[in-house]
Coordinates of C-alpha atoms and ligand atoms in Angstrom, one line a residue:
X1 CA 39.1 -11.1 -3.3
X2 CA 36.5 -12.0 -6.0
X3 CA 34.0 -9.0 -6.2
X4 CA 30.7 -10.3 -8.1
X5 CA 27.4 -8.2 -7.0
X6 CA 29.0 -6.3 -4.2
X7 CA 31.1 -3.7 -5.6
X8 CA 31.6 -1.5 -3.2
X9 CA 34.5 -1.7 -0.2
X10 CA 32.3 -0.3 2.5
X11 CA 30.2 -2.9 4.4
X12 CA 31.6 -5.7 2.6
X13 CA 32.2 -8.6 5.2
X14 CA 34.6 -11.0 2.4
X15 CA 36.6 -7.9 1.9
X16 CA 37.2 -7.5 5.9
X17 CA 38.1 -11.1 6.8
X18 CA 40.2 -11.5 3.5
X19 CA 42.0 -8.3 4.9
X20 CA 42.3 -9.7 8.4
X21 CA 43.6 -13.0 6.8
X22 CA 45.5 -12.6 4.6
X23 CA 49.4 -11.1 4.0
X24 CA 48.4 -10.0 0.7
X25 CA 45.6 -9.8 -1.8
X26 CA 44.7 -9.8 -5.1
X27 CA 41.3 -8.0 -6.4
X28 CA 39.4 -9.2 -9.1
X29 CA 35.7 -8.8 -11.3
X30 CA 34.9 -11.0 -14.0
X31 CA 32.4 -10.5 -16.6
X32 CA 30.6 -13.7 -17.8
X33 CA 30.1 -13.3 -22.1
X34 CA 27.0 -15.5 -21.7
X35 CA 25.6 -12.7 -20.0
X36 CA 25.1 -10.9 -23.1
X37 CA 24.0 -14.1 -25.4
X38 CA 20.8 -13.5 -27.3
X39 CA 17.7 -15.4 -25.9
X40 CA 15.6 -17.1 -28.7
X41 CA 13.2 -14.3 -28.0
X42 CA 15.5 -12.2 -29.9
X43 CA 16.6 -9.7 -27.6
X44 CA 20.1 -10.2 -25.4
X45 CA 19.9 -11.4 -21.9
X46 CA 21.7 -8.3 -20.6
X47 CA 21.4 -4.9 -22.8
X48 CA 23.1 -2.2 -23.4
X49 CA 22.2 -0.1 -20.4
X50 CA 23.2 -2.8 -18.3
X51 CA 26.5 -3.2 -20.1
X52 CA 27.3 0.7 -19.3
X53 CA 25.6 0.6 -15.8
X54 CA 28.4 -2.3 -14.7
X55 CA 31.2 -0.4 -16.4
X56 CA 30.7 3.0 -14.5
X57 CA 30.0 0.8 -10.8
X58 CA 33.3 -1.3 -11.6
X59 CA 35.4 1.7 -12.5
X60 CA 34.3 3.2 -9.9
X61 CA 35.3 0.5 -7.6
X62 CA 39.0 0.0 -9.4
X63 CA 39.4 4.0 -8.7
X64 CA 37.8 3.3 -5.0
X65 CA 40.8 0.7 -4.7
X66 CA 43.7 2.4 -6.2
X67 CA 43.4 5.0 -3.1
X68 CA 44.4 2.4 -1.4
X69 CA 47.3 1.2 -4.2
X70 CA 45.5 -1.7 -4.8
X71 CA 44.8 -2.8 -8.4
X72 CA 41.2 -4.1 -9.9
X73 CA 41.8 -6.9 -12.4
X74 CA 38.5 -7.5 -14.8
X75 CA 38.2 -10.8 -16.5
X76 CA 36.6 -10.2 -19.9
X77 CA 35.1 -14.3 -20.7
X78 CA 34.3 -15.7 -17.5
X79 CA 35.5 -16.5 -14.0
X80 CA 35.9 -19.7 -14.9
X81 CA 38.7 -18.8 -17.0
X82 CA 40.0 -15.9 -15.2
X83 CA 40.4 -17.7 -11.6
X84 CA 42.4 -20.3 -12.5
X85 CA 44.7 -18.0 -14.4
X86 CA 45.0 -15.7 -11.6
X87 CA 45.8 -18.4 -9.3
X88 CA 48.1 -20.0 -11.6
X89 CA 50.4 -16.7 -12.0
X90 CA 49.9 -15.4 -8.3
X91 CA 50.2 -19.0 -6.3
X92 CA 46.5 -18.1 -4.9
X93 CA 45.7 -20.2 -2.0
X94 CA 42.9 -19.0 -0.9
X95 CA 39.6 -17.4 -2.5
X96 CA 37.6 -14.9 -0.4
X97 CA 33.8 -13.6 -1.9
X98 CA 29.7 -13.1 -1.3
X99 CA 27.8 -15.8 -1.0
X100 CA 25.6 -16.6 -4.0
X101 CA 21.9 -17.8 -3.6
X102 CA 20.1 -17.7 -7.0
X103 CA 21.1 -21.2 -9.6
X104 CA 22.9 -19.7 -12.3
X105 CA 25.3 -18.5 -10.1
X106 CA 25.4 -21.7 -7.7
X107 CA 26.4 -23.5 -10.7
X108 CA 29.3 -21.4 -11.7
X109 CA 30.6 -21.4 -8.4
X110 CA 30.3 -25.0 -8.2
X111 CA 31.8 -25.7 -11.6
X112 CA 34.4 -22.8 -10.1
X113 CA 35.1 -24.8 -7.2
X114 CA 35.5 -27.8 -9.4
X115 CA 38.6 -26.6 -11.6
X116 CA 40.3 -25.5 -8.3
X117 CA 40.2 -28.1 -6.1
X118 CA 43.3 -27.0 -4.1
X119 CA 41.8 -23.8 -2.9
X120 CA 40.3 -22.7 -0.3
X121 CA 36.9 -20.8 -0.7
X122 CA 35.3 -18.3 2.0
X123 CA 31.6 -17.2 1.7
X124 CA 29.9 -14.3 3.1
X125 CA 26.3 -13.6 3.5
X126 CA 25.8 -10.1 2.2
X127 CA 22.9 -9.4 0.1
X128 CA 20.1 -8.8 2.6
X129 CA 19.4 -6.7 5.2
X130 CA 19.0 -9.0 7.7
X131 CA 21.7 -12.0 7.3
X132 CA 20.3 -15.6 6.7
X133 CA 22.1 -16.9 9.9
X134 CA 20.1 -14.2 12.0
X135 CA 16.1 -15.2 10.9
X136 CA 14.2 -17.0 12.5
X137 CA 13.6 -19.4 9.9
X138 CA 15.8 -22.1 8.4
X139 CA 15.7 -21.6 4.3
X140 CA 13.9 -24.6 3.2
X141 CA 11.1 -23.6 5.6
X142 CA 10.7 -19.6 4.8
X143 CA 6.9 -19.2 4.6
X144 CA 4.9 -18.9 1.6
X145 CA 3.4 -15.5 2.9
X146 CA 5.5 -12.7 3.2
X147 CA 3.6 -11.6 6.6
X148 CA 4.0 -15.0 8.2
X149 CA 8.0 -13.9 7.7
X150 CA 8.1 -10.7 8.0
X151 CA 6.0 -10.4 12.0
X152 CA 8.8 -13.0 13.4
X153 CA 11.6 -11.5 11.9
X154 CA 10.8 -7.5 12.8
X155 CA 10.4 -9.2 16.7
X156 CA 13.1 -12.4 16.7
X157 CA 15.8 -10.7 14.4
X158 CA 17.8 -7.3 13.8
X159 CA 19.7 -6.2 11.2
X160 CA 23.9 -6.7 12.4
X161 CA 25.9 -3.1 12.4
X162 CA 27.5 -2.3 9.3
X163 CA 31.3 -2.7 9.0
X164 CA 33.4 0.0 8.5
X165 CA 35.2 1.0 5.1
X166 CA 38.7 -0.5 5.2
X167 CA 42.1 1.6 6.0
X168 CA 44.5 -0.4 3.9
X169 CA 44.0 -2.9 1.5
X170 CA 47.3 -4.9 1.0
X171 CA 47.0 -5.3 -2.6
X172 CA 49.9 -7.6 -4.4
X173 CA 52.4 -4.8 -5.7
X174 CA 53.2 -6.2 -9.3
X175 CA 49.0 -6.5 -10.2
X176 CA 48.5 -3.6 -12.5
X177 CA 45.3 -1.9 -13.1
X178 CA 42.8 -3.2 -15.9
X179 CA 40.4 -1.4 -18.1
X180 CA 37.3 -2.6 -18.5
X181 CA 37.1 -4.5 -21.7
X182 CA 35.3 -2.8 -25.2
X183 CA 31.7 -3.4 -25.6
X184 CA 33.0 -4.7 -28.6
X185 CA 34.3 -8.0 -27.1
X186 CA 30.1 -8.6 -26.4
X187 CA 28.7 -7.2 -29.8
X188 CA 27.7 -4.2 -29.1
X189 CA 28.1 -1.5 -32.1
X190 CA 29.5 2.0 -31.2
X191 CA 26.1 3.4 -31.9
X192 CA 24.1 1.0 -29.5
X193 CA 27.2 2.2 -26.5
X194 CA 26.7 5.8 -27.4
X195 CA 23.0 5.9 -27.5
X196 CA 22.8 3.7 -24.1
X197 CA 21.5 6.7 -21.8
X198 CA 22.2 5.7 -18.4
X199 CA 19.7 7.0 -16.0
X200 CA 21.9 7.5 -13.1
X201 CA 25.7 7.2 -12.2
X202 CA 26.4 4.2 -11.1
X203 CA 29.5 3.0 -8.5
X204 CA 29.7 3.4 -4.7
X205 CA 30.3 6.8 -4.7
X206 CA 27.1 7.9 -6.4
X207 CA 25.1 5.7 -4.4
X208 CA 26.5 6.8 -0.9
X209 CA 25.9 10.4 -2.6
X210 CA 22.3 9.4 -3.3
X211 CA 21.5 7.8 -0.1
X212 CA 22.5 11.2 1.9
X213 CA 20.7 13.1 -0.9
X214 CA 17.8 11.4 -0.4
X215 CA 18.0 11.3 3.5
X216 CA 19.7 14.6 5.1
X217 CA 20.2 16.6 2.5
X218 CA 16.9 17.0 1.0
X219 CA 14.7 15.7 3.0
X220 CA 12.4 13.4 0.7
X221 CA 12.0 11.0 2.8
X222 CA 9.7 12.3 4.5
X223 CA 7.5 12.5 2.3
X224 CA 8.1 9.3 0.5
X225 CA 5.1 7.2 1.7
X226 CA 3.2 9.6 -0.5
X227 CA 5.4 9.7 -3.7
X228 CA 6.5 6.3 -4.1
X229 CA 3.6 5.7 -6.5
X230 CA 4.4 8.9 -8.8
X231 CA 6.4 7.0 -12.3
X232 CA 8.3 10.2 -13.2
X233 CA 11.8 12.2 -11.9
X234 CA 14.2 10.8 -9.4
X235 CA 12.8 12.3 -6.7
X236 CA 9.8 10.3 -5.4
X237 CA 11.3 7.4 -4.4
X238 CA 15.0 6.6 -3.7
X239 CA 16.5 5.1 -6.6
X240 CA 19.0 3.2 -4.7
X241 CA 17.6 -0.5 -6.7
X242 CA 20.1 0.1 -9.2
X243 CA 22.8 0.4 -6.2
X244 CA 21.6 -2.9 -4.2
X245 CA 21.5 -4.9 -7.6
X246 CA 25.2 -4.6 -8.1
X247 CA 26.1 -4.2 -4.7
X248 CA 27.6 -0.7 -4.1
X249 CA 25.7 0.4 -1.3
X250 CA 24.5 -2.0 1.1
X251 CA 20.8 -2.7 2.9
X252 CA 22.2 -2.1 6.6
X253 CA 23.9 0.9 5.8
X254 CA 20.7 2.1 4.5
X255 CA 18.9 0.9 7.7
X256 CA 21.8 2.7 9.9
X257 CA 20.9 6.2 7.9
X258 CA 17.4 5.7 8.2
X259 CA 17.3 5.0 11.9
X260 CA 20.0 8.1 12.2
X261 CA 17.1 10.4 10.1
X262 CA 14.6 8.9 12.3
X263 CA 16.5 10.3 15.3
X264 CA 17.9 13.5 13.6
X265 CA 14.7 14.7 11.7
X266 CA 11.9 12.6 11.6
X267 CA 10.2 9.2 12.2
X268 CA 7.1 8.3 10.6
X269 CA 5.3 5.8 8.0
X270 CA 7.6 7.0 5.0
X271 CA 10.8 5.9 7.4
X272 CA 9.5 3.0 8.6
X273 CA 8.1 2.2 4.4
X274 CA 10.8 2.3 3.4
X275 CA 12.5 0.0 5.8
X276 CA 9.8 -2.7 4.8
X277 CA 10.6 -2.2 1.1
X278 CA 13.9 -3.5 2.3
X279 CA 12.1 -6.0 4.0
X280 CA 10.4 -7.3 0.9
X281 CA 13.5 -7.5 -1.1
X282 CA 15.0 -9.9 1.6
X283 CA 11.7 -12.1 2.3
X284 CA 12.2 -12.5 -2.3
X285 CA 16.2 -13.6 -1.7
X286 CA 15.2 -16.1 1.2
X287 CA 11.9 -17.2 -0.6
X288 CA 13.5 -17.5 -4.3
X289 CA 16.5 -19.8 -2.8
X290 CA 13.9 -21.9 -0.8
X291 CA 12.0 -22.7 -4.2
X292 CA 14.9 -23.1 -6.6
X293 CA 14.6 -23.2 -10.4
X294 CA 10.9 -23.8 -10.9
X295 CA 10.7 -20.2 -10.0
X296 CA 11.8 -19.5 -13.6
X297 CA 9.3 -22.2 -15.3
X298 CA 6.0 -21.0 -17.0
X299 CA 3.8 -23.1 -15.1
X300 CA 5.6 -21.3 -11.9
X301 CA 6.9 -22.7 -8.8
X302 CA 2.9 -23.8 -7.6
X303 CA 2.3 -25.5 -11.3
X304 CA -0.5 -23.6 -12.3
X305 CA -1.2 -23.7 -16.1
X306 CA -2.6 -20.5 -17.8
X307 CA -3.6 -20.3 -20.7
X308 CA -1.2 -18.4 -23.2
X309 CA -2.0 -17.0 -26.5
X310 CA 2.1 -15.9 -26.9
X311 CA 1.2 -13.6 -30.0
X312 CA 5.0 -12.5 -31.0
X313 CA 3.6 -9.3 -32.2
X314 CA 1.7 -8.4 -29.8
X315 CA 4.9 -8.8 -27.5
X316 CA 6.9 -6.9 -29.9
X317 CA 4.8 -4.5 -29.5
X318 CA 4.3 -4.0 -25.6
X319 CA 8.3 -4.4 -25.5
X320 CA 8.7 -1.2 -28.2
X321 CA 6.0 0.3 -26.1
X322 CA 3.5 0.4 -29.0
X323 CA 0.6 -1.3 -27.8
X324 CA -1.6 1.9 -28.5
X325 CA -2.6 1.7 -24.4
X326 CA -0.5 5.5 -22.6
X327 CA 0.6 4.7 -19.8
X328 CA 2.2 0.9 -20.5
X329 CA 3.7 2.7 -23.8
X330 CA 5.3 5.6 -21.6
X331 CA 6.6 3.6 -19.2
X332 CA 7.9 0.7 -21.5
X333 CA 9.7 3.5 -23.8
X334 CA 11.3 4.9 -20.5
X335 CA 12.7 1.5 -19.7
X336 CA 14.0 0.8 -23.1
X337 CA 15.8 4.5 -23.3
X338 CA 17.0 4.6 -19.9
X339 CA 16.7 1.0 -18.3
X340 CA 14.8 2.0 -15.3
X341 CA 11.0 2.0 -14.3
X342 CA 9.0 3.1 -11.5
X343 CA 7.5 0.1 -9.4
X344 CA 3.9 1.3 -10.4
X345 CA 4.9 1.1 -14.0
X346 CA 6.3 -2.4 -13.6
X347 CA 3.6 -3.2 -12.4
X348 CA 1.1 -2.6 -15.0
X349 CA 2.8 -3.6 -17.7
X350 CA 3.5 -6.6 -16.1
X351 CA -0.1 -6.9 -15.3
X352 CA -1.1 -5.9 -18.8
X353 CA 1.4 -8.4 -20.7
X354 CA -0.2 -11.1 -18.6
X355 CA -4.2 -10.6 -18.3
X356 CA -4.6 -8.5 -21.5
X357 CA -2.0 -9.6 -23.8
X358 CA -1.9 -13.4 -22.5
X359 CA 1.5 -13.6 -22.8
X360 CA 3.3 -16.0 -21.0
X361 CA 5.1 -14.1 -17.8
X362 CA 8.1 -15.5 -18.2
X363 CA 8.9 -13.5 -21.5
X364 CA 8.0 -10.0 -19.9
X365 CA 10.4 -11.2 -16.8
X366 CA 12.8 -12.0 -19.1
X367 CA 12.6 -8.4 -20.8
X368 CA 12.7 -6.7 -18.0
X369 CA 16.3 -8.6 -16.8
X370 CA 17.4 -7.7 -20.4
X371 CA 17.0 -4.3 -19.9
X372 CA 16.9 -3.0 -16.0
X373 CA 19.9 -1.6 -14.3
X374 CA 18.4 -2.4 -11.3
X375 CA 17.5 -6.1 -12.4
X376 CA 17.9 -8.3 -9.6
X377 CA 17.4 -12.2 -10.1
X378 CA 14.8 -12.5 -7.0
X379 CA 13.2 -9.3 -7.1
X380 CA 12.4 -9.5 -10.6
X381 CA 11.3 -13.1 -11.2
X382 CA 9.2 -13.1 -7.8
X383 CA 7.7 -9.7 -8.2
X384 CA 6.6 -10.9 -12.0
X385 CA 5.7 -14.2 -10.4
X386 CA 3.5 -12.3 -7.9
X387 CA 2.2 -10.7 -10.3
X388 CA 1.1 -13.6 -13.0
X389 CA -0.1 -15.6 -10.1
X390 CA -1.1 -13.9 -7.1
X391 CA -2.3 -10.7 -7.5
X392 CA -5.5 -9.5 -8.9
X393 CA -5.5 -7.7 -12.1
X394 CA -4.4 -4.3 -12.3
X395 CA -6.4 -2.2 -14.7
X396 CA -4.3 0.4 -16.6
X397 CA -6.6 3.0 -17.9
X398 CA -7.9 3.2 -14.1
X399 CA -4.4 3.5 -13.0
X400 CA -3.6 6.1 -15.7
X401 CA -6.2 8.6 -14.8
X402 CA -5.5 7.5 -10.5
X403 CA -1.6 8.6 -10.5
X404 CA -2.3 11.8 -12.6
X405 CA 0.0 10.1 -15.6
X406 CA -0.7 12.7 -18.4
X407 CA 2.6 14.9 -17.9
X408 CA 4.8 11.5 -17.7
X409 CA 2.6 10.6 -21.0
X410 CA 3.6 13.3 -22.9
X411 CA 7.1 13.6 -22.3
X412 CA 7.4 9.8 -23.1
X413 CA 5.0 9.1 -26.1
X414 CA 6.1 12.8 -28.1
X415 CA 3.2 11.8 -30.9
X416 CA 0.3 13.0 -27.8
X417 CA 2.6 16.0 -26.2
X418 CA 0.1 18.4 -28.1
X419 CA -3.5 17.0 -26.7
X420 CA -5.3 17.7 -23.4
X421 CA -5.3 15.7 -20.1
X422 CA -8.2 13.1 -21.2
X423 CA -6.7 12.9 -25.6
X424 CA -3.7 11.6 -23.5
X425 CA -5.2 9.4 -21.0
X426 CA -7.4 7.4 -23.5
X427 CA -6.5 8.7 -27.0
X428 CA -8.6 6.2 -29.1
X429 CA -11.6 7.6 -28.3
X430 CA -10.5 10.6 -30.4
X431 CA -8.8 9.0 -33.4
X432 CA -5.7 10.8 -32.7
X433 CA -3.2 10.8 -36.3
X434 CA 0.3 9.9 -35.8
X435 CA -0.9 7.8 -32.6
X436 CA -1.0 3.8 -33.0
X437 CA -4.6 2.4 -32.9
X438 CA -4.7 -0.3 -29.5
X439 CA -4.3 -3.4 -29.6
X440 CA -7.3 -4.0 -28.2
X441 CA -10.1 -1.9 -25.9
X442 CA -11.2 -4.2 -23.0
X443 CA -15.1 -4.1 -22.0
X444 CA -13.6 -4.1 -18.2
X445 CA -12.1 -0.9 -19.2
X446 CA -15.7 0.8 -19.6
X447 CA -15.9 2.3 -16.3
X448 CA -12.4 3.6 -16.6
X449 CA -12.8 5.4 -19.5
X450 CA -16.1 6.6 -18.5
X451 CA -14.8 8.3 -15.6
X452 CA -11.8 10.3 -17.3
X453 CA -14.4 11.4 -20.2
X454 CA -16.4 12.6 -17.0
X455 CA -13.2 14.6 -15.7
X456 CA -13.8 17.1 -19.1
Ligands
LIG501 C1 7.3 -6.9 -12.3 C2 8.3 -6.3 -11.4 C3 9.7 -6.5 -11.6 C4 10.6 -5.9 -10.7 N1 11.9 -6.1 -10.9 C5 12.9 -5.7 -9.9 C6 14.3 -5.9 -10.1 O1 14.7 -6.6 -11.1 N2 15.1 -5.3 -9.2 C7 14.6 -4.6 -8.1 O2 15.4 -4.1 -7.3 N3 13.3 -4.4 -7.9 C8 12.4 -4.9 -8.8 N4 11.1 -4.7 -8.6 C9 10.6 -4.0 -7.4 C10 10.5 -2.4 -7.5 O3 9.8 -2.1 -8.6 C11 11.9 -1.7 -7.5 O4 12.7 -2.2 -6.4 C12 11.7 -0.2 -7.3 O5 10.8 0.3 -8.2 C13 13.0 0.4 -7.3 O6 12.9 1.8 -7.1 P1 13.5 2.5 -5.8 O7 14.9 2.1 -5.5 O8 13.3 4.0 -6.0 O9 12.5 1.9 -4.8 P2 12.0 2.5 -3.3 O10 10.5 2.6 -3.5 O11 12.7 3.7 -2.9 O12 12.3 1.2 -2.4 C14 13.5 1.1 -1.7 C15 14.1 -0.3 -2.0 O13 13.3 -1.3 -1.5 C16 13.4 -2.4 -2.4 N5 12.1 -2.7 -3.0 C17 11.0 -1.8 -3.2 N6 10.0 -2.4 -3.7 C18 10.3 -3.7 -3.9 C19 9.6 -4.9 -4.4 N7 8.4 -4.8 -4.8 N8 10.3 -6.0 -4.4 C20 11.6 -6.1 -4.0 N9 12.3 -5.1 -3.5 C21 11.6 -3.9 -3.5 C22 14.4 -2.0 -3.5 O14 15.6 -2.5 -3.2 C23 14.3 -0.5 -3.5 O15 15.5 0.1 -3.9 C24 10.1 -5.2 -9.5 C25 8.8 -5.0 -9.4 C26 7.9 -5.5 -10.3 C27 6.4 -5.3 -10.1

């Protein structure tokens, strides 16, 4: 059983038919080094946070498995390397995992596939909530237009029950437990590992925890139509991104604790919200594998050609969050010390790197997978695509002063905790010391800043 981005043992249907078919299993994870090469961009496709993110989510999965008595083993190069090795010692016939759908990983399964010609490989569609056999749409023809899928889908299709968490798990006796390999072997200093601050647990556990948290036990839910826009706390939105990306929770037992809260305590437009948020991630998966690698190009997957200035040290500057502009430098900081940010962040600095900066897209997406713990190859690349190419501009002094950012502000840019509500919303317009001047001040701003000066 090869776990990649489903590391959990609930809900996970390779794990069940492996179980069902098999006398005996092995379990394995394998860490890919190139994941932590650095880009030419200078920064390392996967950072720190991620590093520790994955670290906590597999342990917690080898200690979810050795209740069981089974064993994880965690291949520090690459699967490539691993897999064969395993089979070689074991006499492996047979190779049980989750489907993949995004290139990167295609290829490595291919090339995979390649080196073992003698086994047997099982697939499982597992990363959405709805499974790709169930739409109504064959991949290559998933529409352009997310409503176009998501009206026949919500009437054609519906999401298959969850299965349960195994009761045994047949694991090969002589396997012994791995640990998960230094983040020396990748580069990473002792300081870097220490100063990683993970925003949340990760692992299975935690996110099962969170997903009642959010639900029964607290009740947010109900409210979260309202809150999902806030950028600060854990509380305004689920947080269970992080969870999807790597797989320990998954989307239909979501949808089965939502539909039980809708029964149990309430059904309205945050329940059903959130359901379509779920929605949006799948149309991205389905959307991203009908289109292929020109997602990933400049020019897009419709060819359009901007116009790019690519200043490096103007994108230095929005990635250290010190453009001078609040609210992207507050929510750029957050993502650099704790790898997470809220969707209304992402989108304005996404907005802000592409329209104000003029800086090609596909930098900023590239950032953001460095850094994320929620990154996730089709939500990421499709929402920054959306965003370079078809969405209007978001304007992010407006947006400041809107969502009531001042509080978030202050606790993430410390030089304007001392000022007032409009000092912190558009600080330039007080020559604040110890502050970094903007990088620039936008005419389409104007209005913007005339209406929080107006606030006083
Ligand atoms: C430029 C940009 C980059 C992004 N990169 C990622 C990424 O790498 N990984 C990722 O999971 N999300 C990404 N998102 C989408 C969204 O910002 C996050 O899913 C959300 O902020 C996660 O917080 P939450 O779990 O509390 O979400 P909630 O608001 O509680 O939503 C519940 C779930 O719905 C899904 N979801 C919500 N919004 C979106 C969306 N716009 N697109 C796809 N799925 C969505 C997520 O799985 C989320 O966990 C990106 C958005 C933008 C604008």
């Amino acid at each position: 059983m090869w776990f990649k981005n489903d590391l959990r043992i609930h809900d996970n249907e390779a794990l069940m038919v492996a179980l069902e078919e098999c006398k005996e299993l092995i379990f394995c994870y394998c860490i890919e080094e190139t994941w932590f090469e650095k880009l030419d961009l200078d920064f390392r496709k996967m950072d720190i946070i991620r590093f520790r993110f994955l670290e906590q989510s597999v342990l917690n999965l080898r200690q979810n498995l050795e209740e069981f008595g089974a064993h994880l083993i965690i291949g520090q190069k690459s699967a490539l390397q691993s897999l064969p090795e395993l089979v070689k010692t074991y006499s492996i016939t047979d190779i049980y995992a989750e489907q993949e759908y995004a290139p990167y990983e295609l290829d490595l399964v291919d090339q995979l596939q390649a080196v073992l010609p003698e086994i047997q490989f099982h697939f499982f569609w597992g990363k959405t909530l709805y499974h790709k056999d169930d739409i109504p749409f064959e991949i290559p023809k998933i529409p352009l237009t997310s409503k176009a899928y998501r009206i026949p889908v919500s009437k054609k299709s519906k999401p298959r029950d969850p299965f349960d968490a195994p009761v045994k798990l047949n694991g090969v006796k002589q396997v012994k437990t791995e640990s998960f390999p230094s983040y020396t072997a990748y580069g990473f200093s002792k300081r870097e590992y220490d100063n990683a601050q993970v925003f949340m647990q990760g692992g299975e556990d935690a996110a099962l925890e969170r997903l009642e948290y959010y639900t029964f036990k607290s009740e947010l839910l109900t409210g979260y139509r309202w809150s999902r826009n806030k950028s600060d706390g854990m509380d305004y939105s689920s947080k269970l991104s992080p969870y999807l990306a790597l797989g320990c929770i998954s989307p239909r037992v979501i949808y089965a604790k939502v539909s039980a809260y809708e029964e149990q305590i309430k059904k309205n437009q945050s329940t059903w919200w959130l359901i379509f948020e779920l929605v949006w991630r799948d149309y991205f998966t389905f959307k991203q594998m009908r289109i292929g690698p020109s997602l990933f190009s400049t020019a897009g997957f419709k060819h359009k050609e901007l116009v790019w200035e690519n200043d490096l040290v103007k994108f230095r500057r929005w990635c250290d969050g010190t453009t001078g502009i609040p609210f992207i430098d507050a929510h750029m900081r957050q993502l650099n010390h704790v790898g997470f940010m809220s969707n209304r962040g992402r989108v304005n600095c996404a907005s802000y790197l592409v329209f104000d900066l003029k800086i090609d897209w596909t930098w900023g997406a590239a950032y953001f997978e460095s850094k994320l713990i929620d990154y996730d190859v089709s939500s990421n690349w499709m929402n920054w695509h959306m965003q370079a190419f078809e969405i209007w501009y978001t304007n992010p002094v407006y947006q400041s002063n809107k969502y009531k950012a001042q509080d978030f502000i202050r606790k993430w840019v410390p030089e304007l905790s001392a000022y007032n509500d409009i000092e912190t919303l558009i600080p330039w317009e007080f020559n604040i010391p110890g502050y970094i001047k903007p990088i620039e001040i936008y005419p389409k701003w104007t209005r913007a800043i005339n209406l929080i000066k107006k606030t006083d």
